[in-house]
Tab-separated table of C-alpha atoms in Angstrom:
chain	number	residue	atom	x	y	z
A	1	MET	CA	-104.901	12.254	32.607
A	2	GLY	CA	-101.381	11.031	33.221
A	3	THR	CA	-98.726	12.390	35.544
A	4	LEU	CA	-96.091	14.774	34.226
A	5	ALA	CA	-92.390	14.484	35.028
A	6	PRO	CA	-90.858	17.535	36.743
A	7	VAL	CA	-88.771	19.797	34.510
A	8	GLY	CA	-85.087	20.057	35.442
A	9	GLY	CA	-85.197	17.105	37.787
A	10	LEU	CA	-82.404	14.712	38.662
A	11	PRO	CA	-79.554	14.232	36.183
A	12	SER	CA	-79.633	11.146	34.018
A	13	SER	CA	-77.455	8.190	34.971
A	14	GLY	CA	-75.250	8.445	31.843
A	15	GLY	CA	-74.689	12.208	32.050
A	16	ASP	CA	-71.846	14.383	33.273
A	17	GLY	CA	-72.530	13.652	36.930
A	18	ASP	CA	-69.234	11.747	37.337
A	19	LYS	CA	-66.975	14.568	36.062
A	20	PRO	CA	-65.651	17.230	38.455
A	21	PRO	CA	-66.660	20.807	37.662
A	22	ARG	CA	-64.320	22.668	35.298
A	23	LYS	CA	-62.047	25.254	36.839
A	24	SER	CA	-62.506	28.788	35.648
A	25	ASN	CA	-59.614	30.515	33.894
A	26	LYS	CA	-60.833	33.851	35.167
A	27	GLY	CA	-58.114	35.799	36.938
A	28	THR	CA	-55.208	33.716	35.664
A	29	LYS	CA	-52.423	35.259	33.653
A	30	HIS	CA	-51.609	33.757	30.278
A	31	LYS	CA	-48.339	34.110	28.418
A	32	PRO	CA	-48.878	35.595	24.966
A	33	ASN	CA	-48.613	33.189	22.043
A	34	TYR	CA	-46.140	35.388	20.182
A	35	LYS	CA	-42.574	36.511	20.681
A	36	ARG	CA	-41.865	40.206	20.912
A	37	ASP	CA	-39.542	41.678	18.338
A	38	ARG	CA	-36.454	43.225	19.887
A	39	LYS	CA	-36.087	46.442	17.964
A	40	GLY	CA	-34.177	48.459	20.536
A	41	CYS	CA	-30.426	48.875	20.658
A	42	LYS	CA	-28.450	46.999	23.305
A	43	THR	CA	-27.832	50.191	25.306
A	44	CYS	CA	-31.530	51.111	25.533
A	45	ARG	CA	-32.492	47.550	26.437
A	46	ARG	CA	-29.858	47.423	29.167
A	47	LEU	CA	-31.111	50.752	30.571
A	48	ARG	CA	-34.742	49.668	30.012
A	49	ILE	CA	-35.716	52.772	28.103
A	50	LYS	CA	-37.687	53.038	24.885
A	51	CYS	CA	-35.573	53.002	21.742
A	52	ASP	CA	-36.641	54.414	18.370
A	53	GLY	CA	-34.441	51.970	16.453
A	54	ALA	CA	-32.772	54.617	14.288
A	55	LEU	CA	-29.643	53.611	12.377
A	56	PRO	CA	-26.660	53.775	12.696
A	57	ILE	CA	-27.166	55.241	16.192
A	58	CYS	CA	-30.511	55.628	17.955
A	59	ASN	CA	-31.733	59.099	18.904
A	60	ASN	CA	-31.696	58.312	22.650
A	61	CYS	CA	-27.992	57.511	22.583
A	62	HIS	CA	-27.274	60.457	20.285
A	63	ARG	CA	-29.127	63.014	22.447
A	64	ARG	CA	-27.683	61.714	25.718
A	65	ASP	CA	-24.182	61.390	24.241
A	66	ARG	CA	-24.022	57.648	25.006
A	67	HIS	CA	-22.179	54.977	23.103
A	68	CYS	CA	-24.826	53.079	21.119
A	69	GLU	CA	-23.892	49.396	21.332
A	70	GLY	CA	-25.818	48.535	18.185
A	71	TYR	CA	-28.520	45.986	17.468
A	72	ASP	CA	-28.720	42.206	17.696
A	73	THR	CA	-28.840	40.348	14.401
A	74	ARG	CA	-31.114	37.356	13.880
C-alpha cells in the first residue's frame, strides 16, 4: 500500500498565496446608482418637507398659505 497525501494541506506554489486577502464591503455605505427625481416645489424643498407635486400650487403651500415658488424644469 502507498502513502496518501493529507487533504487540505499546504497551498500549491502557483496559487493565490501571494495575493492579500480581499477586504469585506460589509458595513460600508454605497451611493445609489440612480439620481432621485426632484418632484417637490422649491418652497417644500427649501423647508425640507414632503411635497405632493400638485399643479399649479402644491397642497402644502395652499393649506399653509405660503407662496409656492414653483418647480424646476429640466
